[in-house]
Coordinates of C-alpha atoms in Angstrom, one line a residue:
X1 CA 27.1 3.6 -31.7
X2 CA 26.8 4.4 -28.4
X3 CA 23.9 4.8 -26.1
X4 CA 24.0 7.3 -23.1
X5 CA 21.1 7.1 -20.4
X6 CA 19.6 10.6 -20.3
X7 CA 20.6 12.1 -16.9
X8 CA 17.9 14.7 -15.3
X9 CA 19.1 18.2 -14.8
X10 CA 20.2 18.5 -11.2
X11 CA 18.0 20.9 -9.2
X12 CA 19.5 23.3 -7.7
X13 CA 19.5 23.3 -3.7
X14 CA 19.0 27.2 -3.5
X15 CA 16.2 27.0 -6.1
X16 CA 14.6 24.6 -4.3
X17 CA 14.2 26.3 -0.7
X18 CA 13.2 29.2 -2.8
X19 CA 10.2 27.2 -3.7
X20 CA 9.6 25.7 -0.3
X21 CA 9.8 29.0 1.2
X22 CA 7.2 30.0 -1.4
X23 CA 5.2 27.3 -0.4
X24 CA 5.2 28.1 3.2
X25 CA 4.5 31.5 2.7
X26 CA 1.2 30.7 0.4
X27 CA 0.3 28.2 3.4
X28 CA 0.5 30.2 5.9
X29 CA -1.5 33.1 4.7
X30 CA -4.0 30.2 3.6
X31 CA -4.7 28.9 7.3
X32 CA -4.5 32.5 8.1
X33 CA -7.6 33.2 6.1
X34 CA -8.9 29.7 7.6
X35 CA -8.7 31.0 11.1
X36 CA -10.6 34.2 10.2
X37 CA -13.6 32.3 8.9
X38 CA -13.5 30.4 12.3
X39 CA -17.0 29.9 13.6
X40 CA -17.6 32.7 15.9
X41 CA -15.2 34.9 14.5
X42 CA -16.8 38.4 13.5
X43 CA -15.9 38.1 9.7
X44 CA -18.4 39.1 7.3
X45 CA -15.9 42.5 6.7
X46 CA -13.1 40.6 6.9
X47 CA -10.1 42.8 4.4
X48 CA -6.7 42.0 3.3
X49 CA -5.2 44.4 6.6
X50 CA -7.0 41.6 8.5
X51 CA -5.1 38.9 7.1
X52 CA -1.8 40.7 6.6
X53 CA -1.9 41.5 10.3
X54 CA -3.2 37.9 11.9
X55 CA -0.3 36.4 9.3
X56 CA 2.4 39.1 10.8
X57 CA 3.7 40.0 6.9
X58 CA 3.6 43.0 4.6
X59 CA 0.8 44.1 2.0
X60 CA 3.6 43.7 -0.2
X61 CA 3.9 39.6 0.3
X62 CA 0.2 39.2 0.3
X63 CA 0.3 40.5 -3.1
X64 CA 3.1 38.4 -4.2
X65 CA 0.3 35.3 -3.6
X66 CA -3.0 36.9 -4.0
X67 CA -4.5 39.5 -6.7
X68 CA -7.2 40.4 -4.0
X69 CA -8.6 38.9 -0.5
X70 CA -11.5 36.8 -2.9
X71 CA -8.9 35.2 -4.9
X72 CA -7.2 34.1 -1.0
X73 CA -10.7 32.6 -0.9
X74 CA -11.4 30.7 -3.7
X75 CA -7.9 28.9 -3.7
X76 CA -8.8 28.1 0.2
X77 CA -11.6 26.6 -0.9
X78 CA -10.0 25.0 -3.7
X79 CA -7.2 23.5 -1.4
X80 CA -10.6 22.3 0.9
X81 CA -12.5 21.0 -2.2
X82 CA -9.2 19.1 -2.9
X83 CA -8.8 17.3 0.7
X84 CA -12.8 16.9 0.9
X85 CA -12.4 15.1 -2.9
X86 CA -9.4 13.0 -1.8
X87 CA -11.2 11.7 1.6
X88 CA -14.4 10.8 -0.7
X89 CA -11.9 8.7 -3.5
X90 CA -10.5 6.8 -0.1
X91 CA -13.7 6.5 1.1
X92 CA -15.9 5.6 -2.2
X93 CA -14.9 4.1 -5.5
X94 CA -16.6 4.0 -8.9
X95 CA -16.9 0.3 -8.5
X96 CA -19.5 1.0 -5.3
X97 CA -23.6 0.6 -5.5
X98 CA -24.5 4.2 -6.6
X99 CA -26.6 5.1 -3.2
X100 CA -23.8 4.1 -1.3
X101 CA -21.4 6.8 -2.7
X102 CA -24.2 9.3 -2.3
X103 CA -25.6 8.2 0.9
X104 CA -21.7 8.0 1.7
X105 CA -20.8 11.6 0.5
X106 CA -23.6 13.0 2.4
X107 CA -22.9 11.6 5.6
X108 CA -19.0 12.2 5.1
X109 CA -19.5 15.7 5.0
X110 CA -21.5 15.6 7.8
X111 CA -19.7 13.7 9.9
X112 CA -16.7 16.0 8.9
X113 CA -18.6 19.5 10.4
X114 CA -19.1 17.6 13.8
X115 CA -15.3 16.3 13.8
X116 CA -14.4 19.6 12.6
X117 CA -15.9 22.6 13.1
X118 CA -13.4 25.2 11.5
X119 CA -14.2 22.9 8.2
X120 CA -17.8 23.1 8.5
X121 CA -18.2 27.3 9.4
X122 CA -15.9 28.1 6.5
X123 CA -17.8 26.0 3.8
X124 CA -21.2 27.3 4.6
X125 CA -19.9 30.3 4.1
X126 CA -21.7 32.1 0.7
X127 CA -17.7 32.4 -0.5
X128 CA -17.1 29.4 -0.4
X129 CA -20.7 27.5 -1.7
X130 CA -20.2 30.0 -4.5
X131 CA -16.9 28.8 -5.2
X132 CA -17.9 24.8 -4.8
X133 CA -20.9 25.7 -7.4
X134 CA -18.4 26.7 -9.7
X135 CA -15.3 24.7 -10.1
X136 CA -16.2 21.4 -8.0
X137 CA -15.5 17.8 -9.2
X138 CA -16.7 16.6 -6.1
X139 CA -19.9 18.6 -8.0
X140 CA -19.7 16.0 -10.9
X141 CA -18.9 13.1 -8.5
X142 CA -22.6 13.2 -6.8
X143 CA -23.8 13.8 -10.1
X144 CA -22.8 11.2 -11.7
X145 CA -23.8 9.0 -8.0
X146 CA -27.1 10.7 -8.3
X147 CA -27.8 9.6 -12.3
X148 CA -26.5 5.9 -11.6
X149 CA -28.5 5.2 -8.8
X150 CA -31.5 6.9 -10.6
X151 CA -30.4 4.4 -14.2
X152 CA -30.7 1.5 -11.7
X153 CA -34.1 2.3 -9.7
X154 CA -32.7 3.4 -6.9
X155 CA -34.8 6.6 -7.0
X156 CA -36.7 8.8 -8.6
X157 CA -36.7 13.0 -10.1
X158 CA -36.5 14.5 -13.1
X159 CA -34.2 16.8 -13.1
X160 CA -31.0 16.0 -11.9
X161 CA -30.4 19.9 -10.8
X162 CA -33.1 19.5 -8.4
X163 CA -31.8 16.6 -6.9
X164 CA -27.9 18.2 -6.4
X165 CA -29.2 21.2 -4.8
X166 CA -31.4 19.3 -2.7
X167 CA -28.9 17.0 -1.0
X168 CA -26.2 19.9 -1.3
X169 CA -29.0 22.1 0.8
X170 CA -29.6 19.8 3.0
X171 CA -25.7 19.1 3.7
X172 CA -25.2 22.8 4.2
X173 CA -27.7 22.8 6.7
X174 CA -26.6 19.6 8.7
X175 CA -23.0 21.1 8.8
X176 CA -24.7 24.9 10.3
X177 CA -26.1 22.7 13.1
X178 CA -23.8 19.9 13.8
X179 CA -20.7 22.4 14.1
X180 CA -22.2 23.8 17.4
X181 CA -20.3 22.1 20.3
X182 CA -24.2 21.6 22.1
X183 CA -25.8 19.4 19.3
X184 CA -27.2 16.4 20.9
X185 CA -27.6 13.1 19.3
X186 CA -25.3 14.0 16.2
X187 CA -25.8 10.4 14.9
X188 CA -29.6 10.3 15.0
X189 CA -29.8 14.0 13.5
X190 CA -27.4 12.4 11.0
X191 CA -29.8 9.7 10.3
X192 CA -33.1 11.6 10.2
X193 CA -31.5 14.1 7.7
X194 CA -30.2 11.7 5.3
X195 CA -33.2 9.6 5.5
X196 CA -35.7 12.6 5.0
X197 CA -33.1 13.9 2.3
X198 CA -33.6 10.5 0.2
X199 CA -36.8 9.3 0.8
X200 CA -37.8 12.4 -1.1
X201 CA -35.8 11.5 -4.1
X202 CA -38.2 8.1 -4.2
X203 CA -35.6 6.0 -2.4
X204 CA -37.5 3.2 -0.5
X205 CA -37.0 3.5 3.3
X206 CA -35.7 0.0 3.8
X207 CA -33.2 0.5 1.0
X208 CA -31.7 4.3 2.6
X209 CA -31.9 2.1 6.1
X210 CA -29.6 -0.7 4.9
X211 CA -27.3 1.5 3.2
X212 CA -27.0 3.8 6.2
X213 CA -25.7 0.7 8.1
X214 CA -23.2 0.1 5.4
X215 CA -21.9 3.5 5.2
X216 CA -21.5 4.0 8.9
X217 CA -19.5 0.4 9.1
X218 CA -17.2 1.5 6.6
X219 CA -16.9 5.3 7.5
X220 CA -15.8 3.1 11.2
X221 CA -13.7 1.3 9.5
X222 CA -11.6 3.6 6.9
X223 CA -12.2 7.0 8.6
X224 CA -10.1 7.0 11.1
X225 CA -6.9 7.3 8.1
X226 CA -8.4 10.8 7.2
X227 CA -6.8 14.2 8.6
X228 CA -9.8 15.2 10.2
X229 CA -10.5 12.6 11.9
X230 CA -10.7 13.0 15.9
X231 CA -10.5 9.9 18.2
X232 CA -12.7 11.7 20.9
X233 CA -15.3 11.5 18.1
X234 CA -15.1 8.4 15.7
X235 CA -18.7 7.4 14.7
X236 CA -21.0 9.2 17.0
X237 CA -23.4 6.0 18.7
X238 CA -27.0 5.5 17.3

């Protein structure tokens, strides 16, 4: 009896660019949507002729992508939940001291709205904290950062809603201030925040202090892979 290796179907080239051009397209009225939720930009009317006319294609091919201008929104804010996950996984692992990864994910995303302000105005944006509330893993990642470090004494609450929405408050905030191109000392507003942010959750000063140190070494270190990353920024100096 013989024995034939299975061979794959062979995609078809034409089949292919089909889906690439498909891809492109959903891209392009993505970063389209992006650039209307710049900072600065007047967009809290913002419609589907908006988009359709910044992205130069018909109502027609918006509509091919998109059921309405909300659901261009949410899977924007997917894509952005996606990267910001991604950078955190690179950043953090499971096998990390619990304060770390949540001292880390705090400061990441600030860090992130000074690096990149585009990033930061679009997810303070009600649309897109809304969407985050919703459907986030990176949601469940602090979480579950939050309930370890609690489980080993790190801190202190009782309700571990209370403690999400405070550091997710907090972050929001940071990211509203540290997008604008004039904030000065980005590193010791960083610091302050964070602190402030912890020590209310029963973390002992010393303990935020030394983990600070060790999140800013390896955000130094390891940062500078991410997309976002600008060299005229790095680390901000403390």
């Amino acid at each position: 009896m013989s024995h034939t290796a299975s061979v794959p179907p062979a995609i078809d080239p034409r089949s292919r660019a089909a889906a690439l051009r498909r891809e492109l397209m959903r891209n392009r009225l993505l970063d389209t949507v992006f650039d209307l939720y710049q900072p600065g930009q007047a967009n809290g009317h913002l419609v589907i002729d908006d988009v359709i006319q910044a992205a130069a294609v018909s109502r027609g091919s918006f509509y091919k992508y998109f059921d309405s201008l909300e659901a261009a929104v949410d899977a924007l804010g997917e894509r952005l939940t996606a990267g910001m996950i991604g950078d955190y996984r690179r950043l953090f692992d499971d096998g990390d001291d619990p304060l770390l990864r949540a001292v880390g994910g705090a400061a990441m995303a600030m860090l992130r709205a000074w690096h990149d302000p585009r990033w930061a105005g679009f997810t303070c944006r009600v649309d897109y904290v809304d969407y985050f509330e919703r459907a986030s893993t990176f949601d469940l990642m602090v979480r579950d950062a939050l309930d370890a470090a609690r489980s080993q004494g790190q801190m202190a609450f009782v309700l571990i809603d209370v403690a999400v929405d405070l550091i997710v408050g907090v972050t929001i905030e940071a990211r509203r201030r540290l997008m604008r191109p004039s904030v000065a000392g980005p590193r010791a507003y960083m610091d302050e925040m964070i602190a402030r942010t912890f020590y209310a959750l029963d973390t002992p000063p010393l303990a935020v202090a030394a983990v600070l140190d060790r999140v800013w070494l390896r955000l130094a270190k390891d940062g500078p892979v991410l997309d976002w990353w600008s060299t005229n920024h790095g680390v901000p100096a403390s």
